PDB file of C-alpha atoms in Angstrom:
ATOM      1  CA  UNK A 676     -37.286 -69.561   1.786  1.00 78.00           C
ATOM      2  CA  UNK A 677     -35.424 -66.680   3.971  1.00 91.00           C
ATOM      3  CA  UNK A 678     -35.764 -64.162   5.755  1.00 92.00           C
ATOM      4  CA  UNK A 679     -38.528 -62.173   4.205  1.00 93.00           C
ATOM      5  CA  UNK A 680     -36.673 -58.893   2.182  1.00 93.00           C
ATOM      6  CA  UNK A 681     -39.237 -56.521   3.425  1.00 94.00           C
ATOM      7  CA  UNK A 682     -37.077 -57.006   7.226  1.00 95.00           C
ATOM      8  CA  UNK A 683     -34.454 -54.494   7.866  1.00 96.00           C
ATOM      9  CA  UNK A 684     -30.820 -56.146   9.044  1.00 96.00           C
ATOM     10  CA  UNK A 685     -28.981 -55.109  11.660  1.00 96.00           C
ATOM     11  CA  UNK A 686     -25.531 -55.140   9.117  1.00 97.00           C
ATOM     12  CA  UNK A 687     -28.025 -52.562   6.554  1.00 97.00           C
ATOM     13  CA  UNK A 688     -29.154 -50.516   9.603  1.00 97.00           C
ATOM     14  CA  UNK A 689     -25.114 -50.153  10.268  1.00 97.00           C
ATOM     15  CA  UNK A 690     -24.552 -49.367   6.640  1.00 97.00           C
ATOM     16  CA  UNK A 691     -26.530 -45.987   6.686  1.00 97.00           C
ATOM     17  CA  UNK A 692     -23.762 -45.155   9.620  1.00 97.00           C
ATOM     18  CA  UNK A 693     -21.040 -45.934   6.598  1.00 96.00           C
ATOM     19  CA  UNK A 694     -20.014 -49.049   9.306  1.00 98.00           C
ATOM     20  CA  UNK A 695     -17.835 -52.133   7.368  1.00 98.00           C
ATOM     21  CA  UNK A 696     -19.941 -55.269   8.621  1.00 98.00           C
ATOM     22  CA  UNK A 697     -19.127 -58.822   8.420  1.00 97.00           C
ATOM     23  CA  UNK A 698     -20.705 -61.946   9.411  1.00 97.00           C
ATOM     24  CA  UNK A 699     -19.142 -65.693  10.438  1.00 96.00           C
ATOM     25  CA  UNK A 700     -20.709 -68.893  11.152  1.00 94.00           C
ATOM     26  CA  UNK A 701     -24.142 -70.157  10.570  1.00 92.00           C
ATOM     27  CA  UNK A 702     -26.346 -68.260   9.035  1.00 93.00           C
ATOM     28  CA  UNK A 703     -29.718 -70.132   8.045  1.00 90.00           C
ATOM     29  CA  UNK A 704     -31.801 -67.388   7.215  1.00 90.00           C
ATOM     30  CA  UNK A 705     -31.793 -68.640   3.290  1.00 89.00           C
ATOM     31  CA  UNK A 706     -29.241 -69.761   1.437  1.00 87.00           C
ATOM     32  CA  UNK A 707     -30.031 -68.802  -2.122  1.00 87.00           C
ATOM     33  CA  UNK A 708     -28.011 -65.716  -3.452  1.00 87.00           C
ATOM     34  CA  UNK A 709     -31.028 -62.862  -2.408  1.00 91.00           C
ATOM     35  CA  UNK A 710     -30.958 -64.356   1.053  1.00 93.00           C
ATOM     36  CA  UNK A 711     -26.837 -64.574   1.913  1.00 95.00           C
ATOM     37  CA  UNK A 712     -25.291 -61.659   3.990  1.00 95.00           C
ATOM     38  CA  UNK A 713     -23.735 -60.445   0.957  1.00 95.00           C
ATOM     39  CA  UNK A 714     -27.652 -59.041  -0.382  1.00 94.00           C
ATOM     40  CA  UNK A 715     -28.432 -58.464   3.655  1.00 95.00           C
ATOM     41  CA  UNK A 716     -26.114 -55.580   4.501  1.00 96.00           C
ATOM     42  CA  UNK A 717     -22.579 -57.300   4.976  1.00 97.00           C
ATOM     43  CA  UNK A 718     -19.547 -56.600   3.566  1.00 97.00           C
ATOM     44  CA  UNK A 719     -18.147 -59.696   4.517  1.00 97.00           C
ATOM     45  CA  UNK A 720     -19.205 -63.620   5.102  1.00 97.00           C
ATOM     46  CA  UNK A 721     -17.328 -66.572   5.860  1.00 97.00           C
ATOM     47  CA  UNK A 722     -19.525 -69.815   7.023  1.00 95.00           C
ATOM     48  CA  UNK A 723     -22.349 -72.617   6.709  1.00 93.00           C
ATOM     49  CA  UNK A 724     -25.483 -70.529   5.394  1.00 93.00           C
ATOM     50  CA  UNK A 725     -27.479 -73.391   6.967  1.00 89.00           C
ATOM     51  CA  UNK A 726     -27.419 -75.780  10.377  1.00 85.00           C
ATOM     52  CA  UNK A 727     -24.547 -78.178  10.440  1.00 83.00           C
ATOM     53  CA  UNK A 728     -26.653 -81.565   9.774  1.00 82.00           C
ATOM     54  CA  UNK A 729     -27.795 -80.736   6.721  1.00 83.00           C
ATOM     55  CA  UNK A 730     -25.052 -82.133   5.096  1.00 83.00           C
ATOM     56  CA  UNK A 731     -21.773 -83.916   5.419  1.00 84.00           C
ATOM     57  CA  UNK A 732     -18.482 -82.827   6.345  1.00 85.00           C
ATOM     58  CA  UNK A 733     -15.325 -84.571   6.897  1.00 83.00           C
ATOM     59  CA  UNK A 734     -12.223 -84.388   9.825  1.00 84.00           C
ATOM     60  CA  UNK A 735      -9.041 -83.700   8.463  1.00 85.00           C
ATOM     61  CA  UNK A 736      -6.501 -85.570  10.847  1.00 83.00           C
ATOM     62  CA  UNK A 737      -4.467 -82.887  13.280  1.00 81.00           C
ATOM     63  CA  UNK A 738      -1.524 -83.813  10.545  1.00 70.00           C
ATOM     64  CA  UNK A 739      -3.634 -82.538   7.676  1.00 53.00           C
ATOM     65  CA  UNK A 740      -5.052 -85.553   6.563  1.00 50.00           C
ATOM     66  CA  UNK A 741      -8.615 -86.819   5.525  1.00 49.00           C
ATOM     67  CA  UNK A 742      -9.599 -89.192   8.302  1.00 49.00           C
ATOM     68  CA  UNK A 743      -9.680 -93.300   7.057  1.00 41.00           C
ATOM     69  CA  UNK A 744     -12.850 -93.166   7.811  1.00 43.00           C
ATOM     70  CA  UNK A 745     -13.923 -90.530   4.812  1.00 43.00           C
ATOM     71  CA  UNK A 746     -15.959 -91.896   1.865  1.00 44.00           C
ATOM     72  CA  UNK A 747     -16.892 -89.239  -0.568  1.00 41.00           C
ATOM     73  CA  UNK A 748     -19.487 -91.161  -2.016  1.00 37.00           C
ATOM     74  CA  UNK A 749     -21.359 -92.542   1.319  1.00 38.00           C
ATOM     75  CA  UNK A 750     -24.010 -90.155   1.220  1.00 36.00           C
ATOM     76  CA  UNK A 751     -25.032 -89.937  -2.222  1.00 34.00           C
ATOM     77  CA  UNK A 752     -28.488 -92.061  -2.922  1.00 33.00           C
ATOM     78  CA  UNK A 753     -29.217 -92.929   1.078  1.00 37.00           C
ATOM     79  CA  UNK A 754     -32.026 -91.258   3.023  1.00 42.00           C
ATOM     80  CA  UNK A 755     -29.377 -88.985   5.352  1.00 42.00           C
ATOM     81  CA  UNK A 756     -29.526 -86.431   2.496  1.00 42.00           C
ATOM     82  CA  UNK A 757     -33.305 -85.719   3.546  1.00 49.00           C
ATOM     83  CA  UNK A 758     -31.778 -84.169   6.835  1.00 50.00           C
ATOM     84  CA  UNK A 759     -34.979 -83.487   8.750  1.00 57.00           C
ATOM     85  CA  UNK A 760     -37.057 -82.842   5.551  1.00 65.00           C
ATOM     86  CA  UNK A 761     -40.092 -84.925   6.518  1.00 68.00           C
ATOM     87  CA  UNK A 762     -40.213 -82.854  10.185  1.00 63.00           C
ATOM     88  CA  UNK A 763     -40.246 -79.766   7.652  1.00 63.00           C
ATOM     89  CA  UNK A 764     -42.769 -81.122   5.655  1.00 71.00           C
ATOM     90  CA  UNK A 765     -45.112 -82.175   8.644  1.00 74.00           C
ATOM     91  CA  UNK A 766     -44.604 -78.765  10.078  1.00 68.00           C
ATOM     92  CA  UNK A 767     -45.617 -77.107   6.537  1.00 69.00           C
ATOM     93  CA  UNK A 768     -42.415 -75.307   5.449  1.00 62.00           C
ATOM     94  CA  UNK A 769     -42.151 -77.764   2.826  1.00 64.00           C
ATOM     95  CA  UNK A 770     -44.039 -79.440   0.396  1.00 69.00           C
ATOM     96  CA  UNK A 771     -43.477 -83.444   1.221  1.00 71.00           C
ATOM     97  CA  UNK A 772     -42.831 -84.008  -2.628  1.00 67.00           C
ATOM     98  CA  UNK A 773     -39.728 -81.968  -2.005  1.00 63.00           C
ATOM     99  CA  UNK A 774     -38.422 -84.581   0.138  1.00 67.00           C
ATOM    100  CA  UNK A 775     -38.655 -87.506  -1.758  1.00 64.00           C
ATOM    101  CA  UNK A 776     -35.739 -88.873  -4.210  1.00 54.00           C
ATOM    102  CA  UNK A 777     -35.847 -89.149  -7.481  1.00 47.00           C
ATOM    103  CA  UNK A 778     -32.671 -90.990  -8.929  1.00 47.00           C
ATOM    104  CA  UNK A 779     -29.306 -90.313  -7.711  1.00 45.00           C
ATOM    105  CA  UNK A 780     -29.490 -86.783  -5.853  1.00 55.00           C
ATOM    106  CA  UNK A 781     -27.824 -83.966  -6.865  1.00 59.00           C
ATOM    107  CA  UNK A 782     -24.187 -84.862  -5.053  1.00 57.00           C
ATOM    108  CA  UNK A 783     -23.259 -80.940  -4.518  1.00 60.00           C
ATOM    109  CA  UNK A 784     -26.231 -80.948  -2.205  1.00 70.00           C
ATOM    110  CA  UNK A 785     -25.020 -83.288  -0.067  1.00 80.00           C
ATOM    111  CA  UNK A 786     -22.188 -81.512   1.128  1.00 87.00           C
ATOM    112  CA  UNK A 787     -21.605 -78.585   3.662  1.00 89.00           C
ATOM    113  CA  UNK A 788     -19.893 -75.889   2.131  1.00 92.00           C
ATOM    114  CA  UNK A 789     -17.889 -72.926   2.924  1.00 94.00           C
ATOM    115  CA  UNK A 790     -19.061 -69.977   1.665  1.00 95.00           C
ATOM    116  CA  UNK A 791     -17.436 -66.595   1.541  1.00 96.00           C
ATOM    117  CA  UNK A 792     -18.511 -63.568   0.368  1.00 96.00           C
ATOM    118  CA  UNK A 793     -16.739 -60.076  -0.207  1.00 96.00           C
ATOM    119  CA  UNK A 794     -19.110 -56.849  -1.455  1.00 94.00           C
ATOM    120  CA  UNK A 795     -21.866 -59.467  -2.639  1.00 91.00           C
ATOM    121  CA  UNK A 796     -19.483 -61.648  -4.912  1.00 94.00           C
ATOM    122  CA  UNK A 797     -19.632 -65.684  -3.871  1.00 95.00           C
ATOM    123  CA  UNK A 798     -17.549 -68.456  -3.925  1.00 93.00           C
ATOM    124  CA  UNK A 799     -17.111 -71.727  -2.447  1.00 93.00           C
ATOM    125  CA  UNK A 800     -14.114 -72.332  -0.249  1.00 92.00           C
ATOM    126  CA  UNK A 801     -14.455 -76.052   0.486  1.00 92.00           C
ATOM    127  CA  UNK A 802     -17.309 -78.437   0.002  1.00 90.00           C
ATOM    128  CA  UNK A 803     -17.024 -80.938   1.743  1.00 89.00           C
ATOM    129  CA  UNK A 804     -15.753 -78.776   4.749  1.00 89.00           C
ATOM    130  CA  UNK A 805     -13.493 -79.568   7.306  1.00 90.00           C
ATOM    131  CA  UNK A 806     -14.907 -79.433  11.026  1.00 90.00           C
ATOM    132  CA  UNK A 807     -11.619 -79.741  12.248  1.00 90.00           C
ATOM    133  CA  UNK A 808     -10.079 -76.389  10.939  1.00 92.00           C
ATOM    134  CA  UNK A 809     -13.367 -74.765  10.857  1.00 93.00           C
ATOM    135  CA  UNK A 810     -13.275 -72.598  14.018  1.00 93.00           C
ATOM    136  CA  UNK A 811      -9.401 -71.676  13.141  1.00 94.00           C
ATOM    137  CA  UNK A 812     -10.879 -70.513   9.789  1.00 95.00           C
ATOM    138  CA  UNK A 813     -14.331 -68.584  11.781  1.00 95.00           C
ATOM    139  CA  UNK A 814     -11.358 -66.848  14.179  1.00 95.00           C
ATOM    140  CA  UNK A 815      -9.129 -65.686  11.648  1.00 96.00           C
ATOM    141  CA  UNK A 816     -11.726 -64.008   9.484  1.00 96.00           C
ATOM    142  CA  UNK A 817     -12.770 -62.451  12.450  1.00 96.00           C
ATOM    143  CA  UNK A 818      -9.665 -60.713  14.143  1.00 97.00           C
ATOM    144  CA  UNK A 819      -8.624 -59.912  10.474  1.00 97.00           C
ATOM    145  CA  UNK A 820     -11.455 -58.345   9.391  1.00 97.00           C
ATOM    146  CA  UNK A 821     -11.774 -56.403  12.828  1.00 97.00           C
ATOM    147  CA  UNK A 822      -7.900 -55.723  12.315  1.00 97.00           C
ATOM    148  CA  UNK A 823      -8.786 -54.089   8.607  1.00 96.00           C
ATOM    149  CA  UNK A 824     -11.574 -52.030  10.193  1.00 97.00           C
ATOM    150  CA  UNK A 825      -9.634 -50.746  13.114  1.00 96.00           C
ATOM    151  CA  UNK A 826      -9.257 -46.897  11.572  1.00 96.00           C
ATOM    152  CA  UNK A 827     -13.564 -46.678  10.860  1.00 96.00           C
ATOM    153  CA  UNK A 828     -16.860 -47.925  12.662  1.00 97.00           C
ATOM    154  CA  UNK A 829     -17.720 -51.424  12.639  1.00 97.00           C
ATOM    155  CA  UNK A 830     -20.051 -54.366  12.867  1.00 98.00           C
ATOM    156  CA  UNK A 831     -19.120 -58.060  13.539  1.00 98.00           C
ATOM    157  CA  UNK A 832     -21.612 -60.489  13.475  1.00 97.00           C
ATOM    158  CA  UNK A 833     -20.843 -63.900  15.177  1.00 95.00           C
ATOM    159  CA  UNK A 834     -23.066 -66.789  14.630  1.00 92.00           C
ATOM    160  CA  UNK A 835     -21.247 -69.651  16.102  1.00 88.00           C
ATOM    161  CA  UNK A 836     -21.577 -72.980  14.059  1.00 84.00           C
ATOM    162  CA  UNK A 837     -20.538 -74.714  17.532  1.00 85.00           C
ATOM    163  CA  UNK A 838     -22.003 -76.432  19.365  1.00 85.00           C
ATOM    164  CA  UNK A 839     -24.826 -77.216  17.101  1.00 79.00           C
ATOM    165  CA  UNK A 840     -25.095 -81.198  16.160  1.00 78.00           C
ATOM    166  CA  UNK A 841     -24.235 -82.494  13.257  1.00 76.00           C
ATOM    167  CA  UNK A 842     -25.439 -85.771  13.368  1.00 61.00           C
ATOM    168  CA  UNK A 843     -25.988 -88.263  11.165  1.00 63.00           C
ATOM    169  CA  UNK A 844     -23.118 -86.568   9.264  1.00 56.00           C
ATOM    170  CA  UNK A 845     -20.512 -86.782  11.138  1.00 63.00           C
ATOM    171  CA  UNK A 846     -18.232 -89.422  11.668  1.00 58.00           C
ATOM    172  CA  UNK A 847     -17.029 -88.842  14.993  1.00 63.00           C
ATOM    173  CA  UNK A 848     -20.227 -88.187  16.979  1.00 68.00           C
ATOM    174  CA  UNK A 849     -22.640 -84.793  16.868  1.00 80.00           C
ATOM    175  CA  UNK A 850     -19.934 -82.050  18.248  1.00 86.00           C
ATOM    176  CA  UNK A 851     -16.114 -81.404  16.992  1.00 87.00           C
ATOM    177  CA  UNK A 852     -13.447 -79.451  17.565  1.00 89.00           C
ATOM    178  CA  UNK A 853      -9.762 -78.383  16.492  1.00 91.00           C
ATOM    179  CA  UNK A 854      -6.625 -80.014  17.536  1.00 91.00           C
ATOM    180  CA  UNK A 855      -5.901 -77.549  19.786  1.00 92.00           C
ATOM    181  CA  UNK A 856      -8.857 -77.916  21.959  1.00 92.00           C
ATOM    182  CA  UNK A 857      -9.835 -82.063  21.536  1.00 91.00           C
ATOM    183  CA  UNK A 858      -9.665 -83.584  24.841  1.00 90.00           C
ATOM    184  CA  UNK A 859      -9.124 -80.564  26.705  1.00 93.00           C
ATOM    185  CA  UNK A 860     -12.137 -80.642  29.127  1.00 93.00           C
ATOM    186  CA  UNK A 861     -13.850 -82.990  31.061  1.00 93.00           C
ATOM    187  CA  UNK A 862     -17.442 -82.628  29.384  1.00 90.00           C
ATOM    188  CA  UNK A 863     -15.638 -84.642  26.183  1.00 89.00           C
ATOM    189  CA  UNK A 864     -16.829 -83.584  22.590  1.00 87.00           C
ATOM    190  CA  UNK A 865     -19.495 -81.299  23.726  1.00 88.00           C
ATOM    191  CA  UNK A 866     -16.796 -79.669  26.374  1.00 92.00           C
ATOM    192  CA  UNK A 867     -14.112 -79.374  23.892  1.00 92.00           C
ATOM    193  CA  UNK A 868     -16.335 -77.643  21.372  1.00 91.00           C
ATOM    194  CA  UNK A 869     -17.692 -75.602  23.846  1.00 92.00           C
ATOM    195  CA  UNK A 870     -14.126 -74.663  24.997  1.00 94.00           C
ATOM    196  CA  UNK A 871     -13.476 -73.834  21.486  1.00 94.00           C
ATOM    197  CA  UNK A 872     -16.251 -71.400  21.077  1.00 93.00           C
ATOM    198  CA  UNK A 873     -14.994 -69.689  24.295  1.00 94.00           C
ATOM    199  CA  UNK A 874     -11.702 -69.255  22.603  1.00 95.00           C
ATOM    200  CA  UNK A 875     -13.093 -67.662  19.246  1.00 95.00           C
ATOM    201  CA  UNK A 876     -14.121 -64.942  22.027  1.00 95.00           C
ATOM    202  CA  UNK A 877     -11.151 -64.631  23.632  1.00 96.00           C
ATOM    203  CA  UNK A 878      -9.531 -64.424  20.427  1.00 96.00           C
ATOM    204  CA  UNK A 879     -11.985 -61.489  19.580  1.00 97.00           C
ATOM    205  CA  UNK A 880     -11.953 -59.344  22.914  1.00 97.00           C
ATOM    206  CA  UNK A 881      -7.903 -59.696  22.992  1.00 97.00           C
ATOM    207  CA  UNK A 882      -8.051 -58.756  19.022  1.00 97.00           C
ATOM    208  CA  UNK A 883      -9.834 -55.513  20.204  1.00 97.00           C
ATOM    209  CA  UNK A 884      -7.695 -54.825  23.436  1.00 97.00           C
ATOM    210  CA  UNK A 885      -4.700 -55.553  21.411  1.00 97.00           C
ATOM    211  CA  UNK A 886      -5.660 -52.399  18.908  1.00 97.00           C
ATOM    212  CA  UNK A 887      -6.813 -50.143  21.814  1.00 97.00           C
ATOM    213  CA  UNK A 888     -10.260 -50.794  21.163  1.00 97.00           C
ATOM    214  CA  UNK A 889     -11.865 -52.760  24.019  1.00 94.00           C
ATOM    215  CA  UNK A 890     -13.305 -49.143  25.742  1.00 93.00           C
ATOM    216  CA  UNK A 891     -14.425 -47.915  22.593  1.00 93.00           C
ATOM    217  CA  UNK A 892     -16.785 -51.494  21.079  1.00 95.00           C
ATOM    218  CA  UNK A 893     -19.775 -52.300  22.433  1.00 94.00           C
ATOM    219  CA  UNK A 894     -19.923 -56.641  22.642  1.00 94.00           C
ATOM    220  CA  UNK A 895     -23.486 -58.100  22.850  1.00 93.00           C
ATOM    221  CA  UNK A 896     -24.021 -61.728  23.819  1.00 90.00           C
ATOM    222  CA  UNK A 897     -27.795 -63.578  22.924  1.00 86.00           C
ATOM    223  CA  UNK A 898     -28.497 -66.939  22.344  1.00 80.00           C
ATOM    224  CA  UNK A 899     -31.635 -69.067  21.443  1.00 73.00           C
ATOM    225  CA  UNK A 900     -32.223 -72.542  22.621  1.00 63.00           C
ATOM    226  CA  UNK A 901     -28.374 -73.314  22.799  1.00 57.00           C
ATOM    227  CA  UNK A 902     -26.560 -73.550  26.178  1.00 52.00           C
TER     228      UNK A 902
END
Protein backbone atom coordinates (compact mmCIF):
# COMPACT_ATOMS: atom_id res chain seq x y z
CA UNK A 1 0.00 0.00 0.00
CA UNK A 2 1.28 3.72 -1.05
CA UNK A 3 0.57 6.40 -2.45
CA UNK A 4 -1.44 5.48 -5.47
CA UNK A 5 1.18 5.91 -8.83
CA UNK A 6 -1.48 7.55 -10.83
CA UNK A 7 -0.66 10.95 -8.18
CA UNK A 8 1.80 13.38 -9.47
CA UNK A 9 4.76 14.37 -6.72
CA UNK A 10 5.76 17.50 -5.99
CA UNK A 11 9.82 16.20 -6.41
CA UNK A 12 8.43 14.80 -10.36
CA UNK A 13 6.55 18.10 -10.93
CA UNK A 14 10.19 19.79 -10.06
CA UNK A 15 11.91 17.32 -12.31
CA UNK A 16 10.25 18.62 -15.61
CA UNK A 17 12.01 22.12 -14.36
CA UNK A 18 15.48 19.87 -14.52
CA UNK A 19 15.40 20.76 -10.36
CA UNK A 20 17.86 18.10 -8.15
CA UNK A 21 15.26 17.04 -5.33
CA UNK A 22 15.86 15.26 -2.20
CA UNK A 23 13.84 14.11 0.60
CA UNK A 24 14.75 13.42 4.63
CA UNK A 25 12.83 12.00 7.37
CA UNK A 26 9.67 10.07 7.44
CA UNK A 27 8.19 9.24 4.63
CA UNK A 28 5.18 6.67 5.04
CA UNK A 29 3.65 6.89 1.85
CA UNK A 30 4.80 3.01 1.09
CA UNK A 31 7.72 1.51 1.74
CA UNK A 32 8.15 -1.13 -0.92
CA UNK A 33 10.68 -0.18 -3.75
CA UNK A 34 7.69 1.43 -6.36
CA UNK A 35 6.57 3.54 -3.45
CA UNK A 36 10.20 5.12 -1.97
CA UNK A 37 11.21 8.69 -3.17
CA UNK A 38 13.71 7.17 -5.29
CA UNK A 39 10.51 5.85 -7.96
CA UNK A 40 8.55 9.30 -6.74
CA UNK A 41 10.68 12.02 -8.32
CA UNK A 42 13.76 12.37 -5.86
CA UNK A 43 17.13 12.28 -6.47
CA UNK A 44 17.95 11.81 -3.07
CA UNK A 45 16.50 10.05 0.34
CA UNK A 46 17.84 9.61 3.63
CA UNK A 47 15.18 8.40 6.48
CA UNK A 48 12.41 6.04 8.13
CA UNK A 49 9.99 5.28 5.05
CA UNK A 50 7.42 4.65 7.81
CA UNK A 51 6.25 6.26 11.47
CA UNK A 52 8.79 5.77 14.17
CA UNK A 53 6.77 3.00 16.31
CA UNK A 54 6.70 0.62 13.93
CA UNK A 55 9.71 -0.78 14.96
CA UNK A 56 12.60 -0.65 17.34
CA UNK A 57 15.50 1.45 17.55
CA UNK A 58 18.20 1.76 19.98
CA UNK A 59 20.24 5.01 21.86
CA UNK A 60 23.73 4.98 21.32
CA UNK A 61 25.26 6.60 24.58
CA UNK A 62 26.61 10.46 23.86
CA UNK A 63 30.19 8.43 24.00
CA UNK A 64 29.17 6.20 21.12
CA UNK A 65 27.98 3.41 22.88
CA UNK A 66 24.84 1.06 22.71
CA UNK A 67 22.88 1.92 25.83
CA UNK A 68 22.91 -1.23 28.76
CA UNK A 69 19.68 -1.28 28.31
CA UNK A 70 19.78 -2.67 24.42
CA UNK A 71 18.68 -6.29 23.77
CA UNK A 72 18.74 -7.17 20.16
CA UNK A 73 16.60 -9.96 20.57
CA UNK A 74 13.69 -8.35 22.91
CA UNK A 75 11.37 -7.84 20.25
CA UNK A 76 11.49 -10.81 18.23
CA UNK A 77 8.29 -13.29 18.98
CA UNK A 78 6.29 -10.60 21.44
CA UNK A 79 3.14 -8.80 20.31
CA UNK A 80 5.07 -5.09 20.02
CA UNK A 81 6.00 -6.19 16.47
CA UNK A 82 2.13 -5.85 15.53
CA UNK A 83 2.66 -1.98 16.07
CA UNK A 84 -0.93 -0.80 15.69
CA UNK A 85 -1.85 -3.61 13.20
CA UNK A 86 -5.17 -4.59 14.78
CA UNK A 87 -6.29 -0.53 14.70
CA UNK A 88 -5.32 -1.06 10.86
CA UNK A 89 -7.18 -3.99 10.54
CA UNK A 90 -10.41 -2.61 12.34
CA UNK A 91 -10.14 0.43 10.20
CA UNK A 92 -9.89 -1.89 6.90
CA UNK A 93 -6.39 -1.11 5.54
CA UNK A 94 -5.49 -4.47 6.47
CA UNK A 95 -6.63 -7.79 6.37
CA UNK A 96 -6.62 -9.01 10.31
CA UNK A 97 -4.85 -12.33 9.13
CA UNK A 98 -1.97 -10.04 8.34
CA UNK A 99 -1.57 -9.29 11.87
CA UNK A 100 -1.40 -12.41 13.44
CA UNK A 101 2.04 -14.45 14.09
CA UNK A 102 2.94 -17.32 12.77
CA UNK A 103 6.28 -18.70 14.36
CA UNK A 104 9.13 -16.55 15.07
CA UNK A 105 8.61 -13.26 12.87
CA UNK A 106 10.70 -12.27 10.34
CA UNK A 107 13.52 -10.37 12.74
CA UNK A 108 14.49 -7.70 9.83
CA UNK A 109 10.96 -6.50 10.27
CA UNK A 110 11.28 -5.64 13.54
CA UNK A 111 13.71 -3.07 13.19
CA UNK A 112 13.67 0.65 11.99
CA UNK A 113 15.95 1.17 9.33
CA UNK A 114 17.80 3.81 7.59
CA UNK A 115 17.28 3.99 4.22
CA UNK A 116 19.09 6.00 1.61
CA UNK A 117 18.64 6.32 -1.77
CA UNK A 118 20.73 8.05 -4.65
CA UNK A 119 19.09 8.10 -8.51
CA UNK A 120 16.67 5.13 -7.41
CA UNK A 121 19.49 2.70 -6.09
CA UNK A 122 18.76 1.47 -2.17
CA UNK A 123 20.56 0.51 0.63
CA UNK A 124 20.29 0.16 4.22
CA UNK A 125 22.41 2.38 6.41
CA UNK A 126 21.60 1.01 9.87
CA UNK A 127 18.89 -1.28 11.07
CA UNK A 128 18.45 -1.05 14.09
CA UNK A 129 18.86 2.84 13.92
CA UNK A 130 20.15 5.08 16.28
CA UNK A 131 17.66 7.89 17.60
CA UNK A 132 20.37 9.52 19.14
CA UNK A 133 22.46 10.52 15.98
CA UNK A 134 19.48 10.50 13.85
CA UNK A 135 18.73 14.24 13.48
CA UNK A 136 22.73 14.90 13.12
CA UNK A 137 22.46 12.37 10.23
CA UNK A 138 18.70 14.19 8.77
CA UNK A 139 20.88 17.76 9.04
CA UNK A 140 23.86 16.79 7.34
CA UNK A 141 22.19 15.24 4.33
CA UNK A 142 20.38 18.24 4.16
CA UNK A 143 22.91 21.26 4.13
CA UNK A 144 25.10 18.88 1.95
CA UNK A 145 22.86 18.12 -0.51
CA UNK A 146 21.61 21.87 -0.64
CA UNK A 147 25.49 22.71 -0.63
CA UNK A 148 25.92 20.27 -3.95
CA UNK A 149 22.92 21.97 -5.57
CA UNK A 150 23.93 25.50 -4.89
CA UNK A 151 25.03 26.28 -8.83
CA UNK A 152 21.19 24.78 -10.28
CA UNK A 153 17.41 24.86 -9.08
CA UNK A 154 16.37 22.85 -6.27
CA UNK A 155 13.89 20.99 -4.14
CA UNK A 156 14.32 19.88 -0.46
CA UNK A 157 11.81 18.00 1.06
CA UNK A 158 11.78 17.85 4.94
CA UNK A 159 9.65 15.40 6.68
CA UNK A 160 10.72 15.58 10.22
CA UNK A 161 10.82 12.12 12.05
CA UNK A 162 10.61 14.35 15.38
CA UNK A 163 8.53 14.64 17.39
CA UNK A 164 6.51 11.70 16.40
CA UNK A 165 6.28 8.83 19.32
CA UNK A 166 7.91 5.97 19.26
CA UNK A 167 6.52 4.11 21.86
CA UNK A 168 6.52 0.89 22.85
CA UNK A 169 9.94 0.86 21.12
CA UNK A 170 11.82 2.91 22.74
CA UNK A 171 13.63 2.54 25.75
CA UNK A 172 13.77 5.87 27.06
CA UNK A 173 10.17 7.09 26.74
CA UNK A 174 8.14 8.16 23.26
CA UNK A 175 10.46 11.34 22.14
CA UNK A 176 14.52 11.54 21.81
CA UNK A 177 17.00 13.64 20.98
CA UNK A 178 20.89 14.17 20.36
CA UNK A 179 23.43 14.94 22.92
CA UNK A 180 23.58 18.23 22.01
CA UNK A 181 20.08 19.14 22.71
CA UNK A 182 19.00 16.44 25.85
CA UNK A 183 18.03 18.44 28.74
CA UNK A 184 18.16 21.65 27.14
CA UNK A 185 14.55 22.90 27.69
CA UNK A 186 12.16 22.90 30.24
CA UNK A 187 9.30 20.85 28.37
CA UNK A 188 11.88 17.60 28.99
CA UNK A 189 11.94 14.89 26.15
CA UNK A 190 9.22 16.36 24.15
CA UNK A 191 11.06 20.02 24.57
CA UNK A 192 14.39 18.75 23.73
CA UNK A 193 13.19 17.03 20.59
CA UNK A 194 11.27 19.79 19.71
CA UNK A 195 14.35 22.07 20.20
CA UNK A 196 16.12 19.74 17.99
CA UNK A 197 13.78 19.99 15.12
CA UNK A 198 14.08 23.82 15.42
CA UNK A 199 17.76 23.42 14.97
CA UNK A 200 17.60 21.13 11.73
CA UNK A 201 15.94 24.57 10.48
CA UNK A 202 18.27 26.76 11.60
CA UNK A 203 20.82 24.60 10.28
CA UNK A 204 18.96 24.81 6.84
CA UNK A 205 18.09 28.67 6.56
CA UNK A 206 21.88 29.51 7.77
CA UNK A 207 23.05 26.67 5.08
CA UNK A 208 21.21 28.89 2.47
CA UNK A 209 22.27 32.41 3.85
CA UNK A 210 25.69 31.08 4.17
CA UNK A 211 25.78 30.39 0.09
CA UNK A 212 23.93 33.67 -0.74
CA UNK A 213 20.82 31.98 -1.22
CA UNK A 214 18.27 32.96 1.45
CA UNK A 215 16.62 35.89 -1.15
CA UNK A 216 16.62 33.65 -3.92
CA UNK A 217 14.62 30.02 -2.07
CA UNK A 218 11.31 30.02 -1.38
CA UNK A 219 10.81 27.94 2.40
CA UNK A 220 7.27 26.53 2.99
CA UNK A 221 6.22 25.35 6.43
CA UNK A 222 2.79 22.78 6.79
CA UNK A 223 2.08 20.42 9.25
CA UNK A 224 -0.75 17.84 9.98
CA UNK A 225 -1.91 16.91 13.38
CA UNK A 226 1.63 17.57 14.96
CA UNK A 227 2.28 20.67 17.13
Amino acid sequence: VGLPLNETTVAEQMKLANYSTAAVGKWHLGNRRVYLPGNRGFDYYLGIPYSDDMGRGYHSSCSGQKDDDYDETSAIGNDQYKWNCDHYAESGYVKSQECETTGDPDPAGQYLPLVYQEHNRTRVIEQPLDFTTLAKKYEAFATEFIERSKDGPFFLYVPFSHVHVTRPYNPHGNQYAGCAWQNTTTRGPFGDALAEADGIVGAISTKLKDLNLEENTLILFASDNGP
